[in-house]
Amino acid sequence: MNNEYEEKYIFIKNLEITLLYDRKNNFLESIDYIYREDIEDEIIVITFNDGSCKQLLATGNSNGQNAKEIIKTIYW
């Protein structure tokens, strides 16, 4: 994983920690960032405590855009 994707991973994991503090309202279980080198895609997987998942295609997104998309997915 190159530095750009590593920084995105760290940013998203820190956002996950913050959002887990509100799990009684958002029912969040985890957020994972996956970089698929074979197809050059970035995927964010949001898992809720009922086992349901939502996947976001995040290829080329900035950290700010990823944060907006994650929050929108969790709270709306």
CSV table of C-alpha atoms in Angstrom, one decimal:
chain,number,residue,atom,x,y,z
A,1,MET,CA,0.0,0.0,0.0
A,2,ASN,CA,1.5,3.3,-0.9
A,3,ASN,CA,1.5,6.4,1.3
A,4,GLU,CA,-1.6,8.0,-0.1
A,5,TYR,CA,-3.7,4.9,0.6
A,6,GLU,CA,-2.1,4.4,4.0
A,7,GLU,CA,-3.0,8.0,4.9
A,8,LYS,CA,-6.7,7.5,3.8
A,9,TYR,CA,-6.8,4.2,5.8
A,10,ILE,CA,-5.5,6.0,9.0
A,11,PHE,CA,-8.0,8.9,8.5
A,12,ILE,CA,-10.9,6.6,8.1
A,13,LYS,CA,-10.0,4.4,11.1
A,14,ASN,CA,-9.7,7.6,13.2
A,15,LEU,CA,-13.1,8.7,12.0
A,16,GLU,CA,-14.4,5.2,12.9
A,17,ILE,CA,-13.2,5.6,16.4
A,18,THR,CA,-15.0,9.0,16.7
A,19,LEU,CA,-18.3,7.7,15.2
A,20,LEU,CA,-18.2,4.6,17.5
A,21,TYR,CA,-18.7,6.9,20.5
A,22,ASP,CA,-22.2,7.6,19.1
A,23,ARG,CA,-23.1,3.9,18.4
A,24,LYS,CA,-26.2,4.1,20.5
A,25,ASN,CA,-27.6,6.4,17.8
A,26,ASN,CA,-25.9,5.2,14.6
A,27,PHE,CA,-25.7,1.5,15.4
A,28,LEU,CA,-22.2,1.4,13.8
A,29,GLU,CA,-20.0,-1.7,14.2
A,30,SER,CA,-17.1,-0.8,12.0
A,31,ILE,CA,-15.7,1.1,9.0
A,32,ASP,CA,-13.1,-0.4,6.8
A,33,TYR,CA,-11.1,1.1,3.9
A,34,ILE,CA,-10.0,-1.4,1.2
A,35,TYR,CA,-7.6,-0.6,-1.6
A,36,ARG,CA,-7.9,-3.2,-4.4
A,37,GLU,CA,-4.6,-2.8,-6.1
A,38,ASP,CA,-5.5,-5.4,-8.9
A,39,ILE,CA,-8.3,-3.1,-10.1
A,40,GLU,CA,-7.2,0.2,-8.5
A,41,ASP,CA,-10.4,0.7,-6.7
A,42,GLU,CA,-10.9,2.2,-3.2
A,43,ILE,CA,-13.9,0.8,-1.3
A,44,ILE,CA,-15.3,1.8,2.1
A,45,VAL,CA,-17.3,-0.9,3.9
A,46,ILE,CA,-19.6,0.3,6.7
A,47,THR,CA,-20.9,-2.5,8.9
A,48,PHE,CA,-23.8,-2.0,11.4
A,49,ASN,CA,-24.4,-3.9,14.6
A,50,ASP,CA,-27.3,-5.9,13.0
A,51,GLY,CA,-24.8,-7.3,10.5
A,52,SER,CA,-25.9,-5.2,7.5
A,53,CYS,CA,-23.2,-3.6,5.4
A,54,LYS,CA,-23.0,-0.7,2.9
A,55,GLN,CA,-20.2,-0.3,0.5
A,56,LEU,CA,-19.1,3.0,-0.9
A,57,LEU,CA,-16.9,3.4,-4.0
A,58,ALA,CA,-14.3,5.9,-3.0
A,59,THR,CA,-11.8,5.8,-5.8
A,60,GLY,CA,-10.1,9.2,-6.1
A,61,ASN,CA,-12.0,10.8,-3.2
A,62,SER,CA,-10.3,13.1,-0.8
A,63,ASN,CA,-10.4,12.5,3.0
A,64,GLY,CA,-13.0,15.3,3.2
A,65,GLN,CA,-15.2,13.7,0.6
A,66,ASN,CA,-14.9,10.3,2.2
A,67,ALA,CA,-15.9,11.7,5.6
A,68,LYS,CA,-19.0,13.4,4.0
A,69,GLU,CA,-20.0,10.1,2.3
A,70,ILE,CA,-19.5,8.0,5.4
A,71,ILE,CA,-21.5,10.4,7.7
A,72,LYS,CA,-24.3,10.7,5.1
A,73,THR,CA,-24.5,6.9,4.8
A,74,ILE,CA,-24.5,6.3,8.6
A,75,TYR,CA,-27.0,9.1,9.6
A,76,TRP,CA,-29.4,9.4,6.6
